[in-house]
Short mmCIF file of C-alpha atoms in Angstrom, two decimals:
data_model
loop_
_atom_site.label_atom_id
_atom_site.label_comp_id
_atom_site.label_asym_id
_atom_site.label_seq_id
_atom_site.Cartn_x
_atom_site.Cartn_y
_atom_site.Cartn_z
CA MET A 22 -58.52 -7.80 -28.07
CA SER A 23 -58.50 -9.87 -25.05
CA GLU A 24 -55.50 -11.35 -25.76
CA SER A 25 -53.36 -8.00 -25.44
CA GLU A 26 -55.30 -7.37 -22.13
CA GLY A 27 -53.83 -10.65 -20.42
CA ASN A 28 -49.92 -10.38 -21.58
CA ALA A 29 -48.70 -7.42 -19.87
CA SER A 30 -45.19 -7.99 -21.50
CA THR A 31 -46.53 -7.39 -24.84
CA GLU A 32 -48.83 -4.87 -24.39
CA ALA A 33 -47.76 -1.17 -25.65
CA ILE A 34 -50.24 1.00 -24.51
CA HIS A 35 -53.83 0.49 -22.92
CA ALA A 36 -56.42 3.23 -22.73
CA GLU A 37 -59.65 2.39 -20.79
CA GLN A 38 -63.06 4.61 -21.44
CA ILE A 39 -61.07 8.21 -22.33
CA HIS A 40 -63.23 11.30 -21.68
CA LYS A 41 -62.26 14.32 -22.78
CA ARG A 42 -64.36 17.55 -22.00
CA PHE A 43 -63.88 20.83 -22.91
CA GLY A 44 -66.36 23.33 -21.11
CA ALA A 45 -69.57 22.12 -22.46
CA LEU A 46 -68.11 20.03 -25.45
CA GLU A 47 -67.45 16.34 -24.90
CA VAL A 48 -65.04 15.58 -27.59
CA LEU A 49 -64.32 11.95 -26.15
CA LYS A 50 -66.72 9.91 -24.86
CA GLY A 51 -65.22 6.71 -23.68
CA VAL A 52 -62.45 5.79 -25.79
CA ASN A 53 -61.18 2.25 -25.41
CA LEU A 54 -57.97 1.32 -27.29
CA SER A 55 -54.45 -1.05 -27.04
CA ALA A 56 -51.68 -1.49 -28.86
CA ARG A 57 -49.62 -4.35 -28.79
CA LYS A 58 -45.75 -4.04 -29.18
CA GLY A 59 -45.00 -3.83 -33.05
CA ASP A 60 -48.77 -2.95 -33.76
CA VAL A 61 -49.26 0.29 -36.30
CA VAL A 62 -52.88 1.52 -35.22
CA ALA A 63 -53.98 3.58 -37.80
CA ILE A 64 -56.52 6.27 -36.73
CA ILE A 65 -58.92 7.40 -38.93
CA GLY A 66 -61.84 9.77 -38.70
CA GLY A 67 -63.57 13.18 -40.12
CA SER A 68 -62.51 16.07 -38.19
CA GLY A 69 -63.79 16.87 -34.83
CA SER A 70 -63.87 13.21 -34.36
CA GLY A 71 -61.69 13.24 -31.27
CA LYS A 72 -58.77 11.59 -33.16
CA SER A 73 -56.21 14.09 -32.30
CA THR A 74 -57.22 14.73 -28.54
CA PHE A 75 -56.91 10.87 -27.99
CA LEU A 76 -53.57 11.17 -29.16
CA ARG A 77 -52.43 14.16 -26.78
CA CYS A 78 -54.38 12.24 -24.16
CA LEU A 79 -52.24 9.43 -24.44
CA ASN A 80 -48.87 11.16 -23.29
CA CYS A 81 -51.14 13.91 -21.11
CA LEU A 82 -50.41 17.04 -23.17
CA ASP A 83 -54.34 17.29 -23.01
CA HIS A 84 -55.82 16.14 -19.56
CA PRO A 85 -58.56 13.56 -19.55
CA THR A 86 -61.24 13.98 -17.90
CA SER A 87 -61.69 10.44 -17.01
CA GLY A 88 -60.72 7.07 -17.53
CA SER A 89 -57.57 5.30 -17.41
CA LEU A 90 -53.90 4.68 -19.07
CA ARG A 91 -51.31 1.94 -19.10
CA ILE A 92 -48.06 2.12 -20.69
CA ASN A 93 -45.70 -0.67 -20.84
CA GLY A 94 -47.65 -2.43 -18.37
CA GLU A 95 -47.50 0.59 -15.83
CA GLU A 96 -50.47 2.52 -14.78
CA VAL A 97 -50.41 6.54 -15.09
CA ARG A 98 -50.95 7.54 -12.10
CA PHE A 99 -53.79 10.63 -11.83
CA LYS A 100 -55.11 13.44 -10.04
CA PRO A 101 -57.83 16.40 -10.00
CA ASP A 102 -56.41 19.05 -11.86
CA GLY A 103 -58.70 21.53 -10.39
CA HIS A 104 -60.45 21.88 -13.81
CA GLY A 105 -62.37 18.85 -13.88
CA ASP A 106 -59.77 17.09 -15.88
CA LEU A 107 -57.08 14.53 -14.32
CA ALA A 108 -53.76 15.67 -14.33
CA PRO A 109 -50.79 13.32 -13.79
CA ALA A 110 -50.12 12.77 -10.14
CA SER A 111 -46.31 12.42 -10.66
CA ARG A 112 -44.26 14.65 -12.45
CA GLN A 113 -41.84 12.26 -12.74
CA GLN A 114 -43.89 8.97 -13.72
CA ILE A 115 -45.41 11.54 -16.70
CA ARG A 116 -42.03 12.96 -17.46
CA GLN A 117 -40.23 9.17 -17.73
CA LEU A 118 -43.61 7.84 -19.74
CA ARG A 119 -43.80 10.83 -22.36
CA SER A 120 -39.89 10.29 -22.75
CA ARG A 121 -41.00 6.88 -23.93
CA LEU A 122 -43.61 7.78 -26.08
CA ALA A 123 -42.21 10.13 -28.97
CA MET A 124 -44.76 12.33 -30.52
CA VAL A 125 -44.55 13.91 -34.65
CA PHE A 126 -46.70 16.46 -34.59
CA GLN A 127 -49.08 17.99 -37.77
CA ASN A 128 -46.76 20.87 -37.73
CA PHE A 129 -43.27 19.39 -37.24
CA ASN A 130 -42.59 21.63 -34.42
CA LEU A 131 -39.26 21.16 -34.31
CA TRP A 132 -37.51 23.95 -31.93
CA GLN A 133 -36.86 26.91 -34.61
CA HIS A 134 -34.04 28.44 -32.51
CA ARG A 135 -31.57 24.97 -33.05
CA THR A 136 -30.12 23.48 -35.53
CA LEU A 137 -31.41 20.09 -36.76
CA LEU A 138 -28.82 18.32 -34.93
CA GLU A 139 -29.58 20.29 -31.77
CA ASN A 140 -33.09 19.51 -32.09
CA MET A 141 -31.81 15.48 -32.09
CA ILE A 142 -29.65 15.87 -29.02
CA GLU A 143 -32.05 17.75 -27.30
CA ALA A 144 -34.06 15.22 -25.68
CA PRO A 145 -31.87 12.48 -25.29
CA VAL A 146 -29.19 14.46 -23.77
CA HIS A 147 -31.23 16.88 -21.20
CA VAL A 148 -34.38 14.19 -20.68
CA LEU A 149 -32.57 10.25 -20.70
CA GLY A 150 -29.16 11.69 -19.65
CA VAL A 151 -27.29 10.17 -22.60
CA PRO A 152 -23.64 11.57 -23.25
CA ARG A 153 -23.49 14.37 -25.38
CA LYS A 154 -20.73 13.03 -27.80
CA GLN A 155 -23.03 9.55 -28.16
CA ALA A 156 -26.36 11.47 -28.75
CA ILE A 157 -24.47 13.75 -31.82
CA GLU A 158 -23.21 10.38 -33.52
CA GLU A 159 -27.11 8.77 -32.88
CA GLY A 160 -28.41 12.38 -33.91
CA LYS A 161 -26.30 12.12 -37.17
CA ARG A 162 -27.13 8.74 -37.94
CA LEU A 163 -30.44 9.18 -37.54
CA LEU A 164 -30.89 12.41 -40.05
CA ASP A 165 -29.12 10.85 -42.25
CA ARG A 166 -30.87 8.02 -42.21
CA VAL A 167 -34.34 10.06 -42.83
CA GLY A 168 -32.11 11.70 -45.89
CA LEU A 169 -31.00 14.93 -44.48
CA ASN A 170 -27.47 14.17 -44.60
CA ASP A 171 -26.45 17.51 -45.63
CA LYS A 172 -28.89 19.34 -43.19
CA HIS A 173 -27.48 18.53 -39.88
CA ASP A 174 -26.36 22.21 -39.28
CA ALA A 175 -29.49 24.09 -41.16
CA TYR A 176 -32.28 25.13 -38.73
CA PRO A 177 -35.88 24.40 -39.42
CA ALA A 178 -37.15 27.39 -41.12
CA PHE A 179 -34.85 27.25 -44.09
CA LEU A 180 -36.20 23.62 -44.90
CA SER A 181 -39.26 22.49 -46.52
CA GLY A 182 -42.27 20.96 -45.15
CA GLY A 183 -41.35 17.35 -45.82
CA GLN A 184 -37.72 17.87 -45.08
CA GLN A 185 -38.78 19.42 -41.69
CA GLN A 186 -41.35 16.21 -41.21
CA ARG A 187 -38.75 13.73 -41.66
CA ALA A 188 -36.19 15.72 -39.48
CA ALA A 189 -39.18 15.80 -36.53
CA ILE A 190 -39.80 12.03 -37.33
CA ALA A 191 -35.75 11.34 -36.69
CA ARG A 192 -35.81 13.52 -33.66
CA ALA A 193 -38.91 11.46 -32.17
CA LEU A 194 -36.43 8.13 -33.03
CA ALA A 195 -33.62 9.76 -31.29
CA VAL A 196 -35.19 8.76 -27.87
CA ASP A 197 -35.47 5.18 -28.94
CA PRO A 198 -39.13 5.51 -28.20
CA LEU A 199 -41.70 2.44 -26.98
CA ALA A 200 -43.68 3.76 -29.22
CA MET A 201 -44.35 6.33 -31.84
CA LEU A 202 -47.60 8.91 -31.86
CA PHE A 203 -48.08 10.67 -34.85
CA ASP A 204 -50.66 13.36 -35.21
CA GLU A 205 -51.66 13.79 -38.94
CA PRO A 206 -48.15 14.27 -39.85
CA THR A 207 -48.65 14.68 -43.40
CA SER A 208 -51.56 17.07 -43.20
CA ALA A 209 -49.65 20.06 -43.15
CA LEU A 210 -47.77 19.17 -46.05
CA ASP A 211 -47.60 20.39 -49.89
CA PRO A 212 -48.77 16.95 -52.14
CA GLU A 213 -45.62 16.40 -53.61
CA LEU A 214 -44.00 16.15 -50.16
CA VAL A 215 -46.35 13.50 -48.87
CA GLY A 216 -44.64 10.76 -50.01
CA GLU A 217 -41.04 11.21 -48.95
CA VAL A 218 -42.18 11.43 -44.90
CA LEU A 219 -44.82 8.01 -45.62
CA LYS A 220 -41.63 6.49 -47.24
CA VAL A 221 -39.97 7.06 -43.47
CA ILE A 222 -42.99 6.05 -41.75
CA GLN A 223 -43.29 2.74 -43.86
CA SER A 224 -39.64 1.74 -43.10
CA LEU A 225 -40.18 2.76 -39.72
CA ALA A 226 -43.30 0.34 -39.52
CA ASP A 227 -41.09 -2.63 -41.67
CA GLU A 228 -38.97 -2.56 -38.60
CA GLY A 229 -41.61 -3.38 -36.24
CA ARG A 230 -41.95 0.25 -34.71
CA THR A 231 -45.03 0.41 -32.09
CA MET A 232 -47.05 2.99 -33.74
CA ILE A 233 -50.43 4.98 -33.72
CA LEU A 234 -51.18 6.91 -36.39
CA VAL A 235 -53.78 9.43 -36.71
CA THR A 236 -54.06 9.97 -40.53
CA HIS A 237 -56.48 11.07 -43.57
CA GLU A 238 -54.04 8.97 -45.94
CA MET A 239 -56.43 6.26 -46.57
CA ALA A 240 -54.45 4.43 -49.19
CA PHE A 241 -51.37 4.32 -46.42
CA ALA A 242 -53.40 3.01 -43.56
CA ARG A 243 -54.23 -0.01 -45.80
CA ASP A 244 -51.04 -0.55 -46.93
CA VAL A 245 -48.60 -0.07 -43.25
CA ALA A 246 -51.63 -0.57 -40.27
CA THR A 247 -51.93 -4.20 -38.46
CA ARG A 248 -55.06 -2.47 -37.38
CA VAL A 249 -57.49 0.75 -38.36
CA VAL A 250 -59.82 2.11 -35.93
CA PHE A 251 -62.97 4.43 -37.05
CA PHE A 252 -63.49 7.11 -34.49
CA HIS A 253 -66.68 8.99 -34.66
CA ASN A 254 -68.21 11.53 -32.55
CA GLY A 255 -65.62 10.74 -29.52
CA VAL A 256 -66.01 7.04 -29.95
CA VAL A 257 -64.24 4.11 -31.21
CA GLU A 258 -67.22 3.49 -34.25
CA GLU A 259 -65.69 0.35 -35.69
CA GLU A 260 -61.75 -1.36 -35.84
CA GLY A 261 -60.53 -4.42 -37.25
CA PRO A 262 -57.82 -5.26 -39.56
CA PRO A 263 -57.59 -2.87 -42.77
CA SER A 264 -58.15 -5.63 -45.25
CA GLU A 265 -61.37 -6.54 -43.33
CA PHE A 266 -61.85 -2.59 -42.44
CA PHE A 267 -61.84 -1.30 -45.85
CA SER A 268 -63.52 -3.97 -47.91
CA ASN A 269 -66.29 -4.88 -45.83
CA PRO A 270 -66.85 -2.03 -43.38
CA GLN A 271 -69.58 -2.84 -41.28
CA SER A 272 -71.19 0.55 -39.65
CA GLU A 273 -73.22 3.14 -42.02
CA ARG A 274 -71.17 5.92 -40.72
CA LEU A 275 -67.73 3.84 -41.89
CA GLN A 276 -68.96 2.96 -44.91
CA LYS A 277 -70.23 6.79 -45.70
CA PHE A 278 -66.72 8.04 -44.79
CA LEU A 279 -64.99 5.90 -46.74
CA SER A 280 -67.09 6.77 -49.67
CA ASN A 281 -65.99 10.24 -49.51
CA PHE A 282 -62.10 8.85 -50.49
CA ASN A 283 -62.73 6.60 -53.58
CA MET B 19 -20.15 19.76 -49.90
CA SER B 20 -23.24 21.07 -51.72
CA LYS B 21 -24.45 22.93 -48.42
CA THR B 22 -21.08 24.92 -47.73
CA ASP B 23 -21.77 25.79 -51.42
CA THR B 24 -25.33 27.49 -51.03
CA THR B 25 -24.26 29.09 -47.93
CA GLU B 26 -21.10 30.71 -49.53
CA ASN B 27 -23.48 31.53 -52.64
CA THR B 28 -26.30 33.21 -50.37
CA SER B 29 -23.73 35.11 -48.39
CA SER B 30 -21.83 36.44 -50.86
CA ALA B 31 -25.30 37.32 -52.66
CA LEU B 32 -26.40 38.93 -49.49
CA VAL B 33 -22.99 40.67 -48.96
CA SER B 34 -22.45 42.23 -52.57
CA ALA B 35 -26.16 43.59 -52.99
CA PRO B 36 -25.88 46.24 -49.67
CA SER B 37 -22.09 46.81 -50.92
CA GLN B 38 -23.32 48.97 -53.67
CA GLY B 39 -25.63 50.88 -51.77
CA SER B 40 -22.77 51.00 -48.77
CA SER B 41 -20.43 52.81 -51.50
CA VAL B 42 -23.09 55.64 -52.37
CA ARG B 43 -23.36 56.11 -48.49
CA LEU B 44 -19.96 55.83 -47.92
CA THR B 45 -19.55 59.14 -50.41
CA GLY B 46 -22.30 60.76 -48.50
CA TRP B 47 -20.30 59.88 -45.01
CA LEU B 48 -17.62 61.89 -46.63
CA ILE B 49 -18.70 64.88 -47.90
CA LEU B 50 -20.39 65.22 -44.14
CA ILE B 51 -17.28 64.42 -42.74
CA VAL B 52 -15.36 67.24 -44.76
CA ALA B 53 -17.78 69.59 -44.30
CA ALA B 54 -17.75 69.08 -40.40
CA ALA B 55 -14.33 69.19 -40.40
CA ALA B 56 -14.38 72.66 -42.07
CA ILE B 57 -17.10 73.98 -39.63
CA ALA B 58 -15.10 72.41 -36.75
CA SER B 59 -11.90 73.86 -37.77
CA GLN B 60 -13.16 77.41 -37.40
CA MET B 61 -14.35 76.35 -33.67
CA ARG B 62 -11.87 76.45 -30.63
CA TRP B 63 -11.06 72.94 -29.33
CA ASP B 64 -8.11 74.06 -27.41
CA TRP B 65 -10.49 73.35 -23.74
CA ILE B 66 -10.23 69.80 -24.41
CA MET B 67 -7.06 69.28 -22.97
CA ASP B 68 -7.87 71.24 -19.83
CA TYR B 69 -10.96 69.34 -19.20
CA TYR B 70 -10.24 66.19 -20.53
CA PRO B 71 -10.05 64.30 -17.06
CA LEU B 72 -13.62 65.57 -16.26
CA LEU B 73 -14.89 64.46 -19.66
CA TRP B 74 -13.34 61.26 -19.37
CA ARG B 75 -15.18 60.56 -16.02
CA GLY B 76 -18.28 61.75 -17.17
CA LEU B 77 -17.92 59.28 -20.21
CA VAL B 78 -17.03 56.50 -18.22
CA THR B 79 -20.12 57.34 -15.61
CA THR B 80 -22.27 57.26 -18.95
CA ILE B 81 -20.99 53.75 -20.26
CA ILE B 82 -21.22 52.05 -16.84
CA LEU B 83 -24.52 53.26 -16.12
CA VAL B 84 -25.97 52.01 -20.00
CA ILE B 85 -24.74 48.80 -18.94
CA VAL B 86 -25.33 48.48 -15.12
CA THR B 87 -28.89 49.33 -15.67
CA SER B 88 -29.51 47.77 -18.98
CA VAL B 89 -28.28 44.15 -17.50
CA LEU B 90 -30.19 44.86 -13.85
CA GLY B 91 -32.97 46.10 -15.61
CA LEU B 92 -33.40 43.05 -18.19
CA LEU B 93 -33.08 40.79 -15.48
CA LEU B 94 -35.89 42.38 -14.15
CA ALA B 95 -38.11 42.48 -16.75
CA ILE B 96 -37.68 38.71 -17.89
CA PRO B 97 -40.38 38.24 -14.85
CA ILE B 98 -42.18 41.11 -15.52
CA GLY B 99 -42.77 39.88 -18.34
CA LEU B 100 -43.32 36.32 -17.58
CA VAL B 101 -45.80 36.49 -15.15
CA GLN B 102 -48.01 38.74 -17.56
CA VAL B 103 -48.24 35.55 -19.84
CA VAL B 104 -48.29 32.93 -17.25
CA GLY B 105 -49.72 34.58 -14.16
CA PRO B 106 -50.88 33.82 -11.14
CA PHE B 107 -52.92 37.03 -11.23
CA TRP B 108 -51.51 38.36 -7.96
CA LEU B 109 -48.19 38.55 -9.53
CA ALA B 110 -49.19 39.44 -13.13
CA TRP B 111 -51.81 42.08 -11.89
CA PRO B 112 -48.61 43.92 -9.79
CA ALA B 113 -46.27 43.38 -12.86
CA LYS B 114 -48.72 45.19 -15.08
CA ALA B 115 -49.44 48.00 -13.16
CA PHE B 116 -45.48 48.52 -12.52
CA CYS B 117 -45.34 48.66 -16.06
CA THR B 118 -48.19 51.28 -16.32
CA VAL B 119 -47.05 53.36 -13.96
CA ILE B 120 -43.09 53.78 -14.88
CA ARG B 121 -44.01 53.64 -18.61
CA GLY B 122 -46.63 56.13 -18.11
CA THR B 123 -44.63 58.70 -16.05
CA PRO B 124 -41.82 61.07 -17.42
CA LEU B 125 -38.07 59.27 -16.44
CA LEU B 126 -36.91 62.88 -15.18
CA LEU B 127 -40.14 62.95 -12.59
CA GLN B 128 -39.28 59.48 -11.29
CA LEU B 129 -35.62 60.29 -10.48
CA TRP B 130 -36.53 63.24 -8.70
CA LEU B 131 -39.12 61.49 -6.71
CA LEU B 132 -36.29 58.72 -6.22
CA TYR B 133 -33.81 61.50 -5.05
CA TYR B 134 -35.27 64.28 -3.42
CA GLY B 135 -38.42 62.40 -2.12
CA LEU B 136 -37.07 58.92 -0.81
CA GLY B 137 -33.10 60.54 -0.72
CA SER B 138 -34.65 63.20 1.81
CA LEU B 139 -37.15 60.80 3.73
CA PHE B 140 -33.87 58.50 4.46
CA PRO B 141 -32.21 60.97 7.05
CA GLN B 142 -35.18 61.69 8.68
CA PHE B 143 -34.64 58.04 10.66
CA PRO B 144 -31.70 57.84 12.77
CA TRP B 145 -31.62 53.87 11.81
CA ILE B 146 -30.93 54.21 8.47
CA ARG B 147 -28.13 57.25 8.99
CA GLN B 148 -26.35 55.07 11.36
CA SER B 149 -26.59 51.94 8.94
CA GLU B 150 -23.59 50.91 7.09
CA LEU B 151 -25.83 51.52 3.81
CA TRP B 152 -25.73 55.26 4.48
CA PRO B 153 -22.59 56.37 3.10
CA ILE B 154 -23.72 54.69 -0.33
CA LEU B 155 -27.56 55.99 0.23
CA ARG B 156 -26.47 59.62 0.51
CA GLN B 157 -25.04 59.83 -2.81
CA ALA B 158 -26.94 60.40 -5.96
CA TRP B 159 -25.85 57.45 -7.93
CA PRO B 160 -27.61 54.95 -6.46
CA TYR B 161 -30.67 56.93 -6.96
CA ALA B 162 -29.56 57.26 -10.85
CA VAL B 163 -29.02 53.22 -11.13
CA LEU B 164 -32.46 52.43 -9.53
CA GLY B 165 -34.50 55.06 -11.60
CA LEU B 166 -32.83 54.19 -14.66
CA THR B 167 -33.19 50.41 -14.08
CA MET B 168 -36.88 50.75 -13.26
CA SER B 169 -37.46 52.13 -16.41
CA TYR B 170 -35.64 49.72 -18.55
CA ALA B 171 -37.49 46.78 -16.74
CA ALA B 172 -40.87 47.97 -16.98
CA TYR B 173 -40.12 49.05 -21.04
CA GLU B 174 -38.51 45.68 -21.67
CA GLY B 175 -40.79 43.68 -19.21
CA GLU B 176 -43.67 44.79 -22.19
CA VAL B 177 -41.49 43.77 -24.63
CA LEU B 178 -40.85 40.41 -23.03
CA ARG B 179 -44.14 39.75 -22.30
CA GLY B 180 -45.26 40.01 -26.27
CA ALA B 181 -42.12 37.97 -26.98
CA PHE B 182 -42.91 35.09 -24.18
CA ALA B 183 -46.70 35.14 -25.73
CA GLY B 184 -45.46 35.14 -29.25
CA VAL B 185 -43.74 31.84 -29.00
CA GLY B 186 -45.67 29.10 -30.11
CA LYS B 187 -47.54 26.86 -27.81
CA ASP B 188 -46.41 24.01 -30.02
CA GLN B 189 -42.56 24.63 -29.61
CA LEU B 190 -43.36 24.05 -25.87
CA ASP B 191 -45.87 21.24 -26.57
CA ALA B 192 -42.57 19.59 -28.58
CA GLY B 193 -40.68 20.33 -25.15
CA ARG B 194 -43.28 18.01 -22.69
CA SER B 195 -43.85 15.27 -25.40
CA PHE B 196 -40.28 14.65 -24.63
CA GLY B 197 -40.30 14.41 -21.20
CA MET B 198 -39.01 17.76 -20.49
CA SER B 199 -39.70 19.37 -16.99
CA GLU B 200 -41.62 22.83 -17.15
CA ARG B 201 -38.32 24.15 -16.15
CA GLN B 202 -35.90 22.81 -18.84
CA ILE B 203 -38.44 24.10 -20.78
CA PHE B 204 -38.52 27.61 -19.70
CA ARG B 205 -34.51 27.60 -19.94
CA ARG B 206 -34.10 25.98 -23.12
CA ILE B 207 -36.91 26.56 -25.36
CA TRP B 208 -39.35 29.63 -24.02
CA LEU B 209 -36.95 32.11 -22.86
CA PRO B 210 -34.15 31.78 -25.55
CA GLN B 211 -36.97 31.83 -28.26
CA ALA B 212 -38.36 34.97 -26.72
CA VAL B 213 -35.11 36.94 -26.12
CA ARG B 214 -34.16 36.21 -29.72
CA ARG B 215 -37.72 37.66 -30.61
CA ALA B 216 -37.08 40.61 -28.75
CA MET B 217 -33.77 41.16 -29.93
CA PRO B 218 -33.99 43.73 -32.78
CA THR B 219 -36.37 45.79 -30.34
CA LEU B 220 -33.89 45.32 -27.18
CA ALA B 221 -31.11 47.12 -29.55
CA GLY B 222 -33.29 49.86 -29.99
CA GLU B 223 -34.23 50.42 -26.65
CA THR B 224 -30.79 50.31 -25.07
CA ILE B 225 -29.96 53.02 -27.45
CA LEU B 226 -33.28 55.10 -25.66
CA GLN B 227 -31.95 54.23 -22.85
CA LEU B 228 -28.12 55.89 -23.35
CA LYS B 229 -30.21 58.35 -24.29
CA ALA B 230 -32.07 58.93 -21.44
CA THR B 231 -28.52 58.82 -19.29
CA PRO B 232 -28.20 62.73 -19.27
CA LEU B 233 -31.62 63.27 -17.27
CA VAL B 234 -29.11 61.94 -14.24
CA ALA B 235 -27.23 65.37 -14.17
CA THR B 236 -30.38 66.24 -12.90
CA ILE B 237 -29.75 64.78 -9.72
CA THR B 238 -26.02 66.01 -9.42
CA VAL B 239 -24.46 62.82 -11.25
CA LEU B 240 -21.54 63.51 -13.19
CA ASP B 241 -22.47 61.82 -16.66
CA VAL B 242 -20.61 62.85 -19.83
CA TYR B 243 -23.50 65.42 -20.44
CA SER B 244 -23.06 67.21 -17.13
CA ALA B 245 -19.13 67.29 -17.68
CA ALA B 246 -20.28 68.88 -20.93
CA ALA B 247 -22.13 71.56 -19.28
CA GLN B 248 -20.00 72.15 -16.70
CA VAL B 249 -17.17 73.03 -19.85
CA ARG B 250 -20.10 74.89 -21.08
CA GLN B 251 -20.36 77.52 -18.13
CA SER B 252 -16.81 77.59 -17.46
CA THR B 253 -15.43 78.23 -21.17
CA TYR B 254 -18.61 80.42 -22.21
CA LEU B 255 -18.57 77.99 -25.30
CA THR B 256 -21.87 77.08 -26.49
CA TYR B 257 -21.74 74.47 -29.20
CA GLU B 258 -18.27 73.15 -29.04
CA PRO B 259 -18.74 70.98 -26.32
CA LEU B 260 -22.19 69.78 -27.14
CA LEU B 261 -21.12 69.00 -30.68
CA LEU B 262 -18.44 66.90 -28.71
CA ILE B 263 -20.65 64.74 -26.93
CA SER B 264 -23.08 64.50 -29.54
CA ALA B 265 -20.26 62.47 -31.51
CA ILE B 266 -19.53 60.48 -28.15
CA TYR B 267 -23.28 59.56 -28.11
CA ILE B 268 -23.27 58.72 -31.98
CA ILE B 269 -20.36 56.54 -31.13
CA ILE B 270 -21.53 54.73 -28.17
CA SER B 271 -24.62 53.95 -29.79
CA LEU B 272 -23.22 52.20 -32.56
CA GLY B 273 -21.27 50.28 -30.11
CA ILE B 274 -24.50 49.36 -28.55
CA LEU B 275 -25.74 48.05 -32.28
CA LYS B 276 -22.39 46.27 -32.64
CA ILE B 277 -23.15 44.30 -29.54
CA PHE B 278 -26.46 43.32 -30.03
CA SER B 279 -25.90 42.17 -33.88
CA ARG B 280 -23.05 40.17 -32.97
CA PHE B 281 -25.64 38.43 -30.20
CA SER B 282 -28.28 37.98 -32.97
CA SER B 283 -26.00 36.96 -35.25
CA SER B 284 -23.50 34.61 -33.35
CA LYS B 285 -26.86 32.08 -33.92
CA GLN B 286 -27.95 33.27 -37.31
CA VAL B 287 -31.88 31.96 -36.85
CA ARG B 288 -35.09 32.74 -38.47
CA LEU B 289 -38.18 32.07 -36.38
CA ALA B 290 -41.00 31.21 -38.15
CA GLY B 291 -44.13 32.95 -37.56
#
């Protein structure tokens, strides 16, 4: 861990002492987590352990109550948001950082009023300022890559969950992100559709994409992750390389959690 | 390749099912038209030639009133609906109050309060009488436009409030997660999705707006209804002018539906719950 703090050029995400409170409920109680470029960090844990909230704090979709955040070596500047949490101090900065951290949601969140191809070019054209023609070319290429060659002009509502999630992953790739944040990408899918989405994520891991992946797919986390992190009650209870983590869990809570899956 | 095939199949399936129903409906319409023609042939229609210019003027006024007040009303309804969803309360509260008052009182009353109230208040101020706006303010149509616009804004403000609230927060989150500004999110995601949700309701409401226009006859605006009323007064014919404008209203209604269906089919889209 200390080596990731040392070298800023290889560090993608560094979160320190992230706290998040919803009213009286403290969901995150000081989470530390960092990812170097090329890392695939799988976050596992029971429901309510704060994994999704943590992920949403990384791009400030949820405002952390306290803590500090460094993306690609750049410190995120915060200011009090007037509700007891921290809002990004600079809209410019947070928009710029968000565009580098592409998020894939549990419920896909494709824009329903746009075709898949329109979904693909929205952020590149209107946030990054990529020329439209180039964005369309790239969008088509990425849709083809995730196996949606014949669905460019389809609206999301006409597609299966697996197809929608693959499109959502392609949409995230379209901004050529520094890191990708996956928020339980297969939890809303029918069991028979999970495989096709995992295959796409696997291929991204193989090409060295930096990813933070909140998941319940233990076998997948073991295969794909370079590091696994176990959340419990708003803190990181245990973490390690998958081989160690799954075969030799140290904490009692992790042992108990993993026993649910075997 | 297979994509076009499926679309064609689905669309032909969609077309063929209603076309059977529509042939039955067509027969019904034919019977109705023949019956109407039989009755109409027993009536007097020679007056149409004499009153044609008057009726035409009224018709143009009615159509312009519907278009202008619906467009202006919708432009007002967007902020009225939006502030009720996002606040702040000092904007949300007046918007809510506006909708409640306008929707809670008869349009006829509003028109009279505007025309006989405001309209007779203005001349008491010399500076208004001397202003350049006076030639406009002393006419009736500005009050008709104002009244109908406010009415449409209030009803559609309420419709859009629901439509704005109905767009999933996750759709907006997706925009934020890619670094879109709040303004871009509103313009490119929230507003278009809300308007598309509201479209079927707006079509119906615009037809109601058309059918509210005869009320302007009571404040001396010459619309198609008041033209027909004039015909009735001078020819002593009761049914013929009323039947004629009934047909006219039906045709305009169909036109409104046509315009709205073109709007929503140009982007054929289904919004998931």
